[in-house]
Coordinates of C-alpha atoms in Angstrom, one line a residue:
M1 CA 37.1 -1.0 18.3
S2 CA 34.8 -4.0 18.9
T3 CA 31.6 -3.6 16.9
N4 CA 29.8 -6.9 17.1
Q5 CA 29.0 -9.6 19.6
P6 CA 31.1 -12.7 19.7
A7 CA 29.7 -15.0 17.1
Q8 CA 30.4 -18.1 15.2
A9 CA 29.3 -18.6 11.6
I10 CA 28.0 -22.2 11.1
A11 CA 28.1 -23.4 7.5
A12 CA 25.6 -26.0 6.4
D13 CA 25.0 -27.7 3.1
P14 CA 28.7 -28.2 2.4
G15 CA 28.2 -30.1 -0.8
G16 CA 30.3 -28.8 -3.7
A17 CA 32.8 -27.1 -1.4
T18 CA 36.5 -27.2 -1.6
D19 CA 38.7 -28.5 1.2
A20 CA 38.8 -25.0 2.7
G21 CA 35.0 -24.9 3.0
V22 CA 34.6 -22.6 0.0
P23 CA 32.3 -23.8 -2.8
D24 CA 34.2 -24.7 -6.0
A25 CA 34.5 -22.3 -8.9
R26 CA 31.6 -23.8 -10.9
R27 CA 29.3 -23.7 -7.9
R28 CA 30.3 -20.1 -7.1
R29 CA 29.2 -19.1 -10.6
T30 CA 25.9 -20.8 -10.1
I31 CA 25.4 -19.1 -6.7
L32 CA 26.2 -15.7 -8.3
V33 CA 23.6 -16.3 -11.1
T34 CA 21.1 -17.5 -8.5
V35 CA 21.3 -14.4 -6.2
C36 CA 21.4 -12.0 -9.2
V37 CA 18.2 -13.6 -10.6
A38 CA 16.6 -13.2 -7.2
L39 CA 17.8 -9.6 -7.0
M40 CA 16.4 -8.8 -10.5
A41 CA 13.0 -10.0 -9.4
V42 CA 13.0 -7.6 -6.5
I43 CA 14.4 -4.6 -8.5
A44 CA 12.0 -5.2 -11.4
S45 CA 9.1 -4.9 -9.0
V46 CA 10.3 -1.6 -7.6
S47 CA 9.8 0.3 -10.9
G48 CA 7.4 -1.9 -12.9
L49 CA 4.1 -0.4 -11.9
N50 CA 5.1 3.2 -12.6
V51 CA 4.4 2.7 -16.3
A52 CA 0.9 1.4 -15.6
Q53 CA -0.6 4.1 -13.4
P54 CA -3.4 5.1 -15.8
D55 CA -4.3 1.4 -16.4
L56 CA -4.5 0.7 -12.7
A57 CA -6.7 3.7 -12.1
V58 CA -9.1 2.6 -14.8
A59 CA -9.1 -1.1 -13.7
F60 CA -9.8 -0.4 -10.1
G61 CA -11.7 3.0 -10.4
A62 CA -9.1 4.3 -7.9
S63 CA -7.8 7.8 -7.2
Q64 CA -4.3 8.9 -8.0
R65 CA -3.5 8.8 -4.2
T66 CA -4.5 5.1 -4.0
I67 CA -2.5 4.3 -7.1
L68 CA 0.6 5.9 -5.6
W69 CA 0.1 3.9 -2.4
I70 CA -0.1 0.7 -4.5
I71 CA 3.3 1.6 -5.9
N72 CA 4.9 3.0 -2.8
I73 CA 3.7 0.5 -0.2
Y74 CA 6.1 -2.0 -1.8
T75 CA 9.2 0.2 -1.4
L76 CA 8.1 1.4 2.1
T77 CA 7.7 -2.2 3.4
L78 CA 11.0 -3.2 1.7
A79 CA 13.0 -0.4 3.3
A80 CA 11.4 -0.8 6.7
L81 CA 12.1 -4.5 7.1
L82 CA 15.5 -4.8 5.4
L83 CA 17.6 -4.3 8.6
P84 CA 15.6 -6.6 11.0
L85 CA 15.1 -9.3 8.4
G86 CA 18.8 -9.1 7.4
A87 CA 19.8 -9.7 11.0
L88 CA 17.3 -12.5 11.4
G89 CA 18.8 -14.1 8.3
D90 CA 22.2 -14.1 9.9
R91 CA 20.8 -16.1 12.9
W92 CA 18.1 -18.3 11.3
G93 CA 20.2 -19.2 8.2
R94 CA 20.7 -17.3 5.0
K95 CA 19.4 -20.1 2.7
P96 CA 16.1 -20.7 4.7
M97 CA 15.5 -16.9 4.7
L98 CA 16.2 -16.7 1.0
L99 CA 13.9 -19.6 0.2
T100 CA 11.1 -18.2 2.4
G101 CA 11.4 -14.8 0.9
L102 CA 11.2 -16.1 -2.7
T103 CA 8.1 -18.1 -1.8
V104 CA 6.4 -15.2 -0.1
F105 CA 7.4 -12.9 -3.0
G106 CA 6.2 -15.2 -5.7
L107 CA 2.8 -16.0 -4.1
A108 CA 2.2 -12.3 -3.5
G109 CA 3.1 -11.5 -7.1
V110 CA 0.5 -14.0 -8.3
A111 CA -2.1 -12.5 -6.0
A112 CA -1.3 -9.0 -7.3
G113 CA -1.6 -10.1 -10.9
L114 CA -5.0 -11.6 -10.2
A115 CA -6.2 -8.8 -7.8
P116 CA -9.9 -8.0 -8.3
S117 CA -9.7 -4.7 -6.3
A118 CA -7.4 -2.0 -5.1
D119 CA -7.6 -3.4 -1.5
V120 CA -6.4 -6.8 -2.6
M121 CA -3.7 -5.2 -4.7
L122 CA -2.5 -3.1 -1.7
A123 CA -2.3 -6.3 0.5
A124 CA -0.5 -8.2 -2.2
R125 CA 2.0 -5.4 -2.7
L126 CA 2.6 -5.2 1.0
F127 CA 3.5 -8.9 1.2
S128 CA 5.6 -8.6 -1.9
G129 CA 7.6 -6.0 0.0
V130 CA 7.9 -8.4 3.0
G131 CA 9.3 -11.1 0.7
A132 CA 11.6 -8.7 -1.0
A133 CA 13.0 -7.6 2.3
M134 CA 13.8 -11.2 3.0
I135 CA 15.5 -11.6 -0.3
M136 CA 17.5 -8.5 -1.0
P137 CA 20.0 -8.4 2.0
I138 CA 20.5 -12.2 1.7
T139 CA 21.6 -12.0 -1.9
L140 CA 24.5 -9.8 -1.1
A141 CA 25.2 -11.6 2.2
V142 CA 25.5 -14.9 0.4
I143 CA 28.1 -13.4 -1.9
T144 CA 30.2 -11.9 0.8
S145 CA 30.0 -15.0 3.0
T146 CA 30.7 -17.4 0.2
F147 CA 33.2 -16.0 -2.2
P148 CA 37.0 -15.9 -1.3
K149 CA 38.6 -12.5 -0.9
E150 CA 40.3 -12.4 -4.3
E151 CA 36.9 -12.9 -6.1
R152 CA 34.6 -11.0 -3.8
G153 CA 35.1 -7.6 -5.5
R154 CA 34.2 -9.0 -8.9
A155 CA 31.1 -10.8 -7.6
I156 CA 30.0 -7.6 -5.8
G157 CA 30.5 -5.7 -9.0
V158 CA 28.1 -8.0 -10.8
W159 CA 25.6 -7.7 -8.0
T160 CA 25.9 -3.9 -8.1
A161 CA 25.4 -3.9 -11.9
V162 CA 22.2 -5.8 -11.5
A163 CA 21.0 -3.6 -8.6
G164 CA 21.8 -0.4 -10.5
G165 CA 20.8 -1.2 -14.1
G166 CA 18.1 -3.8 -13.3
G167 CA 15.5 -1.2 -12.6
V168 CA 15.8 0.4 -16.1
L169 CA 15.6 -3.1 -17.7
G170 CA 12.5 -3.8 -15.6
M171 CA 10.9 -0.6 -16.6
F172 CA 11.6 -1.3 -20.3
L173 CA 10.1 -4.8 -20.1
S174 CA 7.1 -3.4 -18.1
A175 CA 6.5 -0.6 -20.6
A176 CA 6.6 -3.1 -23.5
L177 CA 4.0 -5.4 -21.7
V178 CA 1.7 -2.5 -21.0
D179 CA 2.0 -1.2 -24.6
V180 CA 1.4 -4.5 -26.4
A181 CA -0.6 -6.6 -23.8
N182 CA -2.1 -6.0 -20.4
W183 CA -0.8 -4.5 -17.1
R184 CA -1.5 -7.7 -15.2
L185 CA 1.3 -9.3 -17.2
L186 CA 3.7 -7.0 -15.4
F187 CA 3.8 -9.5 -12.5
V188 CA 4.8 -12.4 -14.8
L189 CA 8.4 -11.4 -15.0
P190 CA 9.1 -11.0 -11.2
V191 CA 7.2 -14.2 -10.4
A192 CA 9.0 -16.2 -13.1
L193 CA 12.4 -14.8 -11.9
A194 CA 11.5 -15.7 -8.3
A195 CA 10.5 -19.3 -9.3
V196 CA 13.8 -19.7 -11.3
A197 CA 15.8 -18.4 -8.3
L198 CA 13.9 -20.7 -5.9
G199 CA 14.7 -23.8 -7.9
M200 CA 18.4 -22.8 -8.3
A201 CA 18.8 -21.8 -4.7
L202 CA 17.5 -25.2 -3.5
R203 CA 20.3 -26.9 -5.3
S204 CA 23.2 -24.5 -5.2
V205 CA 23.1 -21.9 -2.4
P206 CA 25.0 -23.0 0.8
D207 CA 23.6 -22.2 4.2
S208 CA 25.4 -20.2 6.8
R209 CA 24.2 -18.8 10.1
E210 CA 25.5 -17.0 13.1
T211 CA 25.4 -18.3 16.7
S212 CA 25.4 -15.6 19.4
G213 CA 25.5 -15.4 23.1
H214 CA 23.0 -12.4 23.0
A215 CA 19.3 -12.4 22.3
F216 CA 18.0 -10.8 19.2
D217 CA 17.7 -7.0 19.5
T218 CA 13.9 -6.9 19.3
V219 CA 13.6 -3.3 20.6
G220 CA 16.2 -2.1 18.1
A221 CA 14.5 -3.9 15.3
L222 CA 11.1 -2.3 16.1
T223 CA 12.5 1.2 16.5
S224 CA 14.3 0.9 13.2
V225 CA 11.1 -0.1 11.5
V226 CA 9.2 2.8 12.9
A227 CA 12.0 5.2 12.0
V228 CA 12.3 4.0 8.4
V229 CA 8.5 4.0 7.9
G230 CA 8.1 7.5 9.4
L231 CA 10.9 9.1 7.4
I232 CA 10.2 7.3 4.1
F233 CA 6.5 8.2 4.5
V234 CA 7.5 11.9 4.8
L235 CA 9.7 11.7 1.6
Q236 CA 7.0 9.9 -0.4
E237 CA 3.9 11.9 0.8
G238 CA 5.5 15.3 1.4
P239 CA 5.4 16.3 -2.3
E240 CA 1.8 15.0 -2.6
R241 CA 0.2 16.2 0.7
G242 CA 2.4 19.2 1.3
W243 CA 5.4 19.5 3.5
S244 CA 3.4 21.3 6.2
A245 CA 0.4 19.0 6.1
P246 CA -0.5 17.4 9.6
A247 CA 0.2 13.8 8.3
T248 CA 3.6 14.8 6.9
L249 CA 4.6 16.6 10.1
L250 CA 3.4 13.7 12.2
G251 CA 5.4 11.2 10.1
L252 CA 8.5 13.4 10.5
V253 CA 8.2 13.7 14.3
V254 CA 7.5 10.0 14.8
G255 CA 10.3 9.0 12.4
A256 CA 12.8 11.4 13.9
L257 CA 12.1 10.3 17.5
A258 CA 12.3 6.7 16.6
A259 CA 15.6 7.3 14.8
V260 CA 17.0 9.0 17.9
G261 CA 15.7 6.2 20.0
F262 CA 17.3 3.6 17.7
V263 CA 20.7 5.3 17.9
V264 CA 20.5 5.6 21.7
R265 CA 19.5 2.0 22.0
E266 CA 22.2 0.7 19.8
L267 CA 24.9 2.7 21.5
R268 CA 23.9 1.2 24.8
G269 CA 23.6 -2.3 23.4
R270 CA 27.1 -2.4 22.1
E271 CA 27.9 -6.1 21.4
A272 CA 24.2 -7.1 21.6
A273 CA 23.1 -4.3 19.3
L274 CA 21.3 -5.0 16.0
L275 CA 23.6 -2.5 14.3
D276 CA 26.6 -0.8 16.0
V277 CA 26.1 2.8 14.9
R278 CA 29.7 3.6 16.0
L279 CA 30.6 2.2 12.5
F280 CA 29.6 5.5 11.0
G281 CA 32.6 7.2 12.7
E282 CA 34.9 5.1 10.5
R283 CA 36.0 6.0 7.0
S284 CA 34.9 2.9 5.0
P285 CA 31.2 2.5 6.1
A286 CA 30.6 6.2 6.4
G287 CA 32.1 7.0 3.0
G288 CA 30.3 4.0 1.3
S289 CA 26.9 4.9 2.9
I290 CA 27.1 8.6 2.0
T291 CA 28.1 7.8 -1.5
L292 CA 25.3 5.4 -2.1
L293 CA 22.8 7.7 -0.5
V294 CA 23.8 10.6 -2.8
V295 CA 24.3 8.5 -6.0
F296 CA 21.0 6.7 -5.8
G297 CA 19.3 9.9 -4.8
V298 CA 20.6 11.6 -7.9
Q299 CA 19.8 8.6 -10.1
A300 CA 16.2 8.5 -8.9
G301 CA 15.9 12.3 -9.3
I302 CA 17.2 12.0 -12.9
F303 CA 14.5 9.5 -13.7
V304 CA 11.9 11.9 -12.3
V305 CA 13.1 14.5 -14.7
L306 CA 13.8 12.4 -17.8
F307 CA 10.5 10.6 -18.1
P308 CA 8.4 13.9 -18.3
F309 CA 11.0 15.3 -20.7
F310 CA 10.7 12.3 -23.0
Q311 CA 7.0 12.0 -22.8
A312 CA 5.7 15.6 -22.4
V313 CA 8.4 17.6 -24.2
L314 CA 9.4 15.1 -26.9
G315 CA 6.1 13.4 -27.1
W316 CA 7.4 9.9 -26.8
S317 CA 5.6 6.8 -25.6
G318 CA 6.4 5.1 -22.3
L319 CA 8.2 2.2 -24.1
R320 CA 10.3 4.6 -26.2
S321 CA 11.1 6.7 -23.2
T322 CA 12.3 3.7 -21.2
L323 CA 14.4 2.5 -24.2
A324 CA 16.1 5.9 -24.3
L325 CA 17.4 5.2 -20.8
M326 CA 19.1 2.0 -21.8
P327 CA 22.5 3.5 -22.9
M328 CA 22.9 4.9 -19.4
A329 CA 21.9 1.7 -17.8
V330 CA 24.3 -0.4 -20.0
L331 CA 27.2 1.9 -19.2
M332 CA 26.3 1.8 -15.5
M333 CA 26.3 -2.0 -15.5
A334 CA 29.6 -2.2 -17.5
A335 CA 31.3 0.3 -15.2
S336 CA 30.1 -1.6 -12.1
G337 CA 31.9 -4.7 -13.4
L338 CA 35.1 -2.8 -14.1
A339 CA 35.2 -0.9 -10.8
P340 CA 36.8 -3.7 -8.7
R341 CA 39.8 -3.7 -11.1
S342 CA 40.1 0.0 -10.9
A343 CA 39.9 -0.1 -7.1
A344 CA 42.6 -2.7 -6.9
R345 CA 44.9 -0.6 -9.0
I346 CA 44.3 3.0 -7.9
G347 CA 42.4 2.4 -4.6
A348 CA 38.8 2.6 -3.7
R349 CA 39.0 6.3 -2.8
L350 CA 40.2 7.4 -6.2
T351 CA 37.8 5.1 -8.0
M352 CA 34.8 6.4 -6.1
A353 CA 36.0 10.0 -6.5
T354 CA 36.4 9.5 -10.3
G355 CA 32.9 8.1 -10.5
I356 CA 31.5 11.0 -8.5
L357 CA 33.3 13.5 -10.7
L358 CA 32.0 11.9 -13.9
A359 CA 28.4 11.7 -12.6
G360 CA 28.6 15.4 -11.5
A361 CA 30.0 16.3 -15.0
G362 CA 27.1 14.4 -16.5
L363 CA 24.6 16.5 -14.5
A364 CA 26.4 19.7 -15.6
L365 CA 26.3 18.6 -19.2
M366 CA 22.6 17.9 -19.1
A367 CA 21.9 21.2 -17.3
T368 CA 24.0 23.1 -19.9
L369 CA 22.9 21.4 -23.1
V370 CA 19.2 20.5 -22.6
S371 CA 16.7 22.3 -24.8
V372 CA 13.3 21.7 -26.3
D373 CA 14.7 21.9 -29.9
G374 CA 17.9 19.8 -29.1
G375 CA 15.8 16.8 -28.1
Y376 CA 17.4 13.5 -27.1
L377 CA 20.8 14.4 -28.3
S378 CA 21.0 17.4 -25.9
V379 CA 20.8 15.0 -22.9
L380 CA 22.5 11.9 -24.2
P381 CA 26.1 13.0 -23.4
G382 CA 25.2 13.8 -19.9
M383 CA 23.3 10.5 -19.5
L384 CA 26.4 8.5 -20.7
A385 CA 28.7 10.3 -18.3
M386 CA 26.2 9.8 -15.5
G387 CA 26.0 6.0 -16.2
L388 CA 29.7 5.6 -16.3
G389 CA 30.3 7.6 -13.1
M390 CA 27.6 5.9 -11.1
G391 CA 28.8 2.5 -12.0
L392 CA 32.4 3.3 -10.9
A393 CA 31.2 4.8 -7.6
M394 CA 28.6 2.1 -6.5
T395 CA 30.7 -1.1 -6.4
P396 CA 33.6 0.2 -4.1
S397 CA 30.9 1.9 -2.0
T398 CA 29.1 -1.4 -1.5
E399 CA 32.4 -3.1 -0.7
A400 CA 33.2 -0.4 1.9
I401 CA 29.9 -1.1 3.7
T402 CA 30.1 -4.9 3.6
G403 CA 33.7 -4.9 4.6
A404 CA 32.9 -2.9 7.8
L405 CA 31.2 -5.9 9.4
P406 CA 32.6 -9.4 9.9
R407 CA 31.6 -12.3 7.7
E408 CA 28.9 -13.7 10.1
R409 CA 27.1 -10.4 10.2
Q410 CA 26.8 -9.9 6.4
G411 CA 23.0 -10.0 6.5
V412 CA 23.1 -6.8 8.6
A413 CA 25.8 -5.3 6.4
S414 CA 23.9 -6.0 3.2
A415 CA 20.7 -4.6 4.8
L416 CA 22.5 -1.4 5.7
N417 CA 23.7 -1.1 2.1
D418 CA 20.1 -1.7 0.8
V419 CA 18.5 0.7 3.3
T420 CA 20.9 3.4 2.3
R421 CA 19.9 2.9 -1.4
E422 CA 16.2 3.1 -0.6
F423 CA 16.6 6.2 1.5
G424 CA 18.7 7.8 -1.2
T425 CA 16.0 7.0 -3.8
A426 CA 13.2 8.4 -1.8
L427 CA 15.2 11.5 -0.9
G428 CA 16.2 12.1 -4.5
V429 CA 12.7 11.8 -5.8
A430 CA 11.3 14.1 -3.1
L431 CA 14.0 16.9 -3.3
L432 CA 14.9 17.0 -7.0
G433 CA 11.2 16.5 -7.9
A434 CA 10.3 19.5 -5.7
L435 CA 13.0 21.6 -7.2
L436 CA 11.8 20.7 -10.7
S437 CA 8.2 21.6 -9.8
A438 CA 9.2 24.9 -8.2
G439 CA 11.4 25.9 -11.1
Y440 CA 8.7 25.0 -13.6
R441 CA 6.0 27.1 -11.8
H442 CA 8.4 30.1 -11.5
A443 CA 9.4 29.9 -15.1
I444 CA 5.9 29.5 -16.6
D445 CA 4.3 32.5 -14.9
S446 CA 6.1 34.9 -17.1
R447 CA 5.1 33.0 -20.2
L448 CA 1.3 32.9 -19.7
D449 CA 0.5 36.5 -20.8
G450 CA -2.6 36.5 -22.9
V451 CA -3.6 32.9 -22.0
P452 CA -7.1 32.5 -20.6
Q453 CA -7.3 32.2 -16.8
G454 CA -8.6 28.6 -16.7
P455 CA -5.9 27.0 -19.0
A456 CA -3.2 29.2 -17.4
D457 CA -4.1 27.9 -13.9
T458 CA -4.1 24.3 -15.1
A459 CA -0.8 24.8 -16.9
R460 CA 0.9 26.0 -13.6
E461 CA 0.3 22.5 -12.1
G462 CA 2.8 20.8 -14.4
V463 CA 3.8 20.2 -18.0
A464 CA 1.4 17.2 -18.4
N465 CA -1.4 19.4 -17.1
A466 CA -0.4 22.1 -19.5
L467 CA -0.6 19.8 -22.5
E468 CA -4.1 18.7 -21.4
A469 CA -5.1 22.4 -20.9
A470 CA -3.9 23.3 -24.4
R471 CA -6.8 21.3 -25.9
G472 CA -9.2 24.0 -24.6
A473 CA -7.0 27.0 -25.1
G474 CA -8.1 27.7 -28.7
S475 CA -5.7 29.9 -30.6
H476 CA -3.4 30.0 -27.5
A477 CA -2.8 26.2 -27.7
S478 CA 0.6 26.2 -29.5
A479 CA 1.9 29.0 -27.3
L480 CA 0.8 27.3 -24.2
I481 CA 2.5 24.0 -25.2
R482 CA 5.7 25.8 -26.1
A483 CA 5.7 27.8 -22.8
S484 CA 5.2 24.6 -20.7
Q485 CA 7.9 22.8 -22.5
E486 CA 10.4 25.6 -22.2
S487 CA 9.5 26.1 -18.5
F488 CA 10.0 22.4 -17.8
V489 CA 13.5 22.7 -19.3
D490 CA 14.1 25.7 -17.0
G491 CA 13.0 23.7 -14.0
W492 CA 15.2 20.8 -15.2
Q493 CA 18.2 23.0 -15.2
Q494 CA 17.5 24.3 -11.7
A495 CA 17.2 20.7 -10.4
M496 CA 20.4 19.5 -12.2
W497 CA 22.5 22.4 -10.9
A498 CA 21.4 21.5 -7.4
G499 CA 22.5 18.0 -8.1
V500 CA 25.9 19.2 -9.3
A501 CA 26.4 21.1 -6.1
V502 CA 25.6 18.0 -4.0
M503 CA 28.0 15.9 -6.1
A504 CA 30.7 18.5 -5.7
A505 CA 30.4 18.3 -2.0
L506 CA 30.5 14.5 -2.1
F507 CA 33.6 14.6 -4.3
L508 CA 35.5 16.7 -1.7
Y509 CA 34.3 14.5 1.1
I510 CA 35.5 11.3 -0.5
L511 CA 38.8 12.8 -1.5
T512 CA 39.4 13.7 2.2
R513 CA 37.6 10.9 4.1
G514 CA 37.0 8.1 1.6
P515 CA 38.5 4.6 2.1
L516 CA 41.9 4.1 0.5
R517 CA 41.0 0.7 -1.0
P518 CA 38.2 -1.9 -0.6
A519 CA 38.2 -3.1 3.0
P520 CA 38.5 -6.8 3.1
V521 CA 35.5 -8.6 4.6
P522 CA 36.8 -9.9 8.0
E523 CA 36.5 -13.6 8.5
G524 CA 35.3 -13.2 12.0
G525 CA 35.7 -11.5 15.3
A526 CA 36.4 -8.0 16.4
D527 CA 40.1 -8.4 16.2
A528 CA 40.0 -9.2 12.5
R529 CA 37.7 -6.3 11.9
E530 CA 40.0 -3.9 13.7
A531 CA 42.9 -5.0 11.6
A532 CA 40.8 -4.5 8.5
D533 CA 39.8 -1.0 9.6
A534 CA 43.4 -0.1 10.1
V535 CA 44.2 -1.2 6.5
A536 CA 41.1 0.5 4.9
S537 CA 41.5 3.8 6.8

């Protein structure tokens, strides 16, 4: 099946290349380091401000809703622009797009660090998201269009490790800066990483671009932006505003209609389409996308649960809480690097299924063992299994997506991979967070007998609210604290068992419909891709 328009990839900046047009081994290592440094800058900015919410509220005199928008507008802009900017990078040139993105991202980071007001901060974060959307798909596209087939899996494994574990490292460094210095220094790390990546990219990253006989799919790009903005808005704002609030319902209607319009447009466009949605009828891209959606959703949901557990139940600081996540992040990064070898030996399907099984087992371990008295050791085994499993599943899933599109369309393939991750993250936070909250409220009702009405009503809002309410509960303070902590654990278990059910369904799907092994990235043209599909399916 033909999935993309006839195109020709034009490689510029051939210095340091072999006779076959592939950069030599030393330059490939430099390219990999460069794109990973750029990716780390983007990933660190996704999670960094979460640890500074109280400081931002005090600095700007802003409401909690405004602070959440300062944090969320970055990810919203990033997710919305990934697909159109990834496609533009294929046409304009991947190196110019990367350099422009790093420049925009760095300047916006400086503006955010110096922002005198919440309005300036919002604008700076929006432009940071624009820059990040230029950077993120290009980093993976540079790898898939530069590295030879025999090295591509290992390089994607390194990229996946940074994408998966970089967020935890960014949170740790951010928490350290907030604890020992000032929240404005949170922007130093991303800006410094962007500056380093910019300097390295100027010297080492080759340029490649696509020529096409078709005009850029502007209508498809615009409808994709509206669809992503609408649906991500619903996932971000639903828990805060309420799922039946007018703004939430409007976002859902607009996003859903735009998504339907995008699919119809792309089916009609065929070779001229921004993204051929017929790809999702094939095993590799469908299996890879669904796996990343679920895995990143579960990972994000785990963080929603773990941070309150560490801080409100165990009484840890933000820095110590983030440090507690490092074992999971380290195992995830190590497993991401090992996954290509496993996929080469036993196949992508079994590697992905093994990772999903381990991740699901980790969720079940946490749901079974977690307790107030058990503390950190009651969740550590589950965290380790989760880290190992997610690392094994992510790399072959990413390869399955990038292998579904020819080499000259890797900006689109990379953007699709990234959009899937962003949707999964937003979905996991919204759904697992809602299950946790519902489970907590249900559990605490039966534990508030004898507690005065005022503190009891406050305690129902959440475990952090309960700890605050305990200060005015007099002789009921210790009982209220214990009730809120035990109720949080009950809610935790409900959310985790829901995650286990989702992972079990994904495990069965991959066993029956997953790719047999990593699909090779076609070197060009529909014929090459059809041959690759036959091998991967």
